[in-house]
Amino acid sequence: MRVNRILLSSSLVVVALVLQVSVLSRLHLPGAVPDLLLLTVLGLAMVYGHVGGALVGFGAGLLADLAPPADHAAGRYALVLCVIGYLAGLIKPESGRLKSATGPMVVVVVAAISATLLYAGVGALVGDTAARHVGLGSLLFTAALYDLLLAPFVVPGIMALARRAENDPLADTNSQAKKPNISSGWLSGGTGLRIGGQRGGLGSLKMKAGRARTARAGRIKGVKRL
């Protein structure tokens, strides 16, 4: 991943995690908790693609696993968000822009349900049966509902920031300025001429050639007179 991607993704993930822990988790809503971290990963994945989405999802999930008050095995949510980020990145359009909001909203609902099921499945493998006591059906419905209501305020803004960082004109200008002109370097190295360095370079060569032809013609005329 490029430096601007890493910086932007890290900043957004940290902000989302802080809001998730300090605000959303304290609302005590029935059922699931609105997953701001999941929405952040989805927004970035739909701009960066499947590889970038998987990397962002793994980092975000691992940070959530280690941040207090996490009460589950480390790496559990990292696996969930890594898979979700990879799958969400597969729908990235070639232009990087989505034509309608229907697609992202469907992705949010599917991702919320899939993340809940995957999290509960991984928990069952390690002996965590909390989802059974709460009610898996209630968790699925509330997770999809809360994330769907929160998504219009989160996902478009994150995608816009990610696209803006990807199309940074200053970075493009700097990269083009640092890139050497291969054709001019090859010509100057092979012929000893400075292409573009002196405006009168080619003109001086033509003048020298004209003088040489004039001198040669004068010598020929002198020989004929003798």
PDB file of N, CA, C and O in Angstrom, residues 1 5 45 48-57 82 85-86 89-90:
ATOM      1  N   MET A   1       0.836  -1.194   0.000  1.00  0.00           N
ATOM      2  CA  MET A   1       0.000   0.000   0.000  1.00  0.00           C
ATOM      3  C   MET A   1       0.878   1.253   0.000  1.00  0.00           C
ATOM      4  O   MET A   1       1.931   1.293   0.617  1.00  0.00           O
ATOM      5  N   ARG A   5      -2.288   5.990   1.373  1.00  0.00           N
ATOM      6  CA  ARG A   5      -3.312   5.018   1.768  1.00  0.00           C
ATOM      7  C   ARG A   5      -3.141   4.606   3.223  1.00  0.00           C
ATOM      8  O   ARG A   5      -4.122   4.509   3.975  1.00  0.00           O
ATOM      9  N   ALA A  45     -12.486  -0.307   1.259  1.00  0.00           N
ATOM     10  CA  ALA A  45     -12.332  -1.463   0.377  1.00  0.00           C
ATOM     11  C   ALA A  45     -12.955  -1.216  -0.994  1.00  0.00           C
ATOM     12  O   ALA A  45     -12.421  -1.676  -2.013  1.00  0.00           O
ATOM     13  N   TYR A  48     -10.112   0.956  -2.624  1.00  0.00           N
ATOM     14  CA  TYR A  48      -8.777   0.383  -2.733  1.00  0.00           C
ATOM     15  C   TYR A  48      -8.753  -0.984  -3.405  1.00  0.00           C
ATOM     16  O   TYR A  48      -7.697  -1.444  -3.824  1.00  0.00           O
ATOM     17  N   GLY A  49      -9.902  -1.672  -3.486  1.00  0.00           N
ATOM     18  CA  GLY A  49      -9.921  -2.993  -4.090  1.00  0.00           C
ATOM     19  C   GLY A  49      -9.778  -4.093  -3.055  1.00  0.00           C
ATOM     20  O   GLY A  49      -9.696  -3.841  -1.849  1.00  0.00           O
ATOM     21  N   HIS A  50      -9.734  -5.346  -3.532  1.00  0.00           N
ATOM     22  CA  HIS A  50      -9.775  -6.492  -2.619  1.00  0.00           C
ATOM     23  C   HIS A  50      -8.505  -6.641  -1.783  1.00  0.00           C
ATOM     24  O   HIS A  50      -8.563  -6.999  -0.610  1.00  0.00           O
ATOM     25  N   VAL A  51      -7.340  -6.361  -2.369  1.00  0.00           N
ATOM     26  CA  VAL A  51      -6.096  -6.494  -1.604  1.00  0.00           C
ATOM     27  C   VAL A  51      -6.014  -5.420  -0.520  1.00  0.00           C
ATOM     28  O   VAL A  51      -5.758  -5.709   0.651  1.00  0.00           O
ATOM     29  N   GLY A  52      -6.241  -4.171  -0.916  1.00  0.00           N
ATOM     30  CA  GLY A  52      -6.236  -3.095   0.067  1.00  0.00           C
ATOM     31  C   GLY A  52      -7.324  -3.264   1.110  1.00  0.00           C
ATOM     32  O   GLY A  52      -7.115  -2.989   2.299  1.00  0.00           O
ATOM     33  N   GLY A  53      -8.500  -3.737   0.685  1.00  0.00           N
ATOM     34  CA  GLY A  53      -9.579  -3.968   1.634  1.00  0.00           C
ATOM     35  C   GLY A  53      -9.246  -5.039   2.655  1.00  0.00           C
ATOM     36  O   GLY A  53      -9.575  -4.909   3.841  1.00  0.00           O
ATOM     37  N   ALA A  54      -8.583  -6.111   2.200  1.00  0.00           N
ATOM     38  CA  ALA A  54      -8.188  -7.174   3.124  1.00  0.00           C
ATOM     39  C   ALA A  54      -7.157  -6.675   4.131  1.00  0.00           C
ATOM     40  O   ALA A  54      -7.226  -6.991   5.331  1.00  0.00           O
ATOM     41  N   LEU A  55      -6.193  -5.879   3.672  1.00  0.00           N
ATOM     42  CA  LEU A  55      -5.166  -5.359   4.577  1.00  0.00           C
ATOM     43  C   LEU A  55      -5.754  -4.386   5.597  1.00  0.00           C
ATOM     44  O   LEU A  55      -5.440  -4.453   6.793  1.00  0.00           O
ATOM     45  N   VAL A  56      -6.609  -3.485   5.111  1.00  0.00           N
ATOM     46  CA  VAL A  56      -7.251  -2.537   6.028  1.00  0.00           C
ATOM     47  C   VAL A  56      -8.148  -3.278   7.020  1.00  0.00           C
ATOM     48  O   VAL A  56      -8.154  -2.968   8.217  1.00  0.00           O
ATOM     49  N   GLY A  57      -8.895  -4.258   6.537  1.00  0.00           N
ATOM     50  CA  GLY A  57      -9.774  -5.015   7.420  1.00  0.00           C
ATOM     51  C   GLY A  57      -9.010  -5.782   8.492  1.00  0.00           C
ATOM     52  O   GLY A  57      -9.413  -5.807   9.660  1.00  0.00           O
ATOM     53  N   CYS A  82     -11.013  -8.955   7.761  1.00  0.00           N
ATOM     54  CA  CYS A  82     -10.138  -9.253   6.624  1.00  0.00           C
ATOM     55  C   CYS A  82     -10.938  -9.896   5.493  1.00  0.00           C
ATOM     56  O   CYS A  82     -10.798  -9.515   4.319  1.00  0.00           O
ATOM     57  N   GLY A  85     -13.451  -7.223   4.115  1.00  0.00           N
ATOM     58  CA  GLY A  85     -12.759  -6.240   3.293  1.00  0.00           C
ATOM     59  C   GLY A  85     -12.357  -6.793   1.941  1.00  0.00           C
ATOM     60  O   GLY A  85     -12.437  -6.091   0.921  1.00  0.00           O
ATOM     61  N   TYR A  86     -11.920  -8.040   1.923  1.00  0.00           N
ATOM     62  CA  TYR A  86     -11.540  -8.663   0.644  1.00  0.00           C
ATOM     63  C   TYR A  86     -12.751  -8.800  -0.273  1.00  0.00           C
ATOM     64  O   TYR A  86     -12.693  -8.459  -1.462  1.00  0.00           O
ATOM     65  N   GLY A  89     -14.012  -5.446  -1.575  1.00  0.00           N
ATOM     66  CA  GLY A  89     -13.131  -4.883  -2.587  1.00  0.00           C
ATOM     67  C   GLY A  89     -13.311  -5.477  -3.959  1.00  0.00           C
ATOM     68  O   GLY A  89     -12.888  -4.877  -4.959  1.00  0.00           O
ATOM     69  N   LEU A  90     -13.931  -6.638  -4.050  1.00  0.00           N
ATOM     70  CA  LEU A  90     -14.149  -7.265  -5.354  1.00  0.00           C
ATOM     71  C   LEU A  90     -15.166  -6.518  -6.205  1.00  0.00           C
ATOM     72  O   LEU A  90     -15.187  -6.693  -7.430  1.00  0.00           O
TER      73      LEU A  90
END
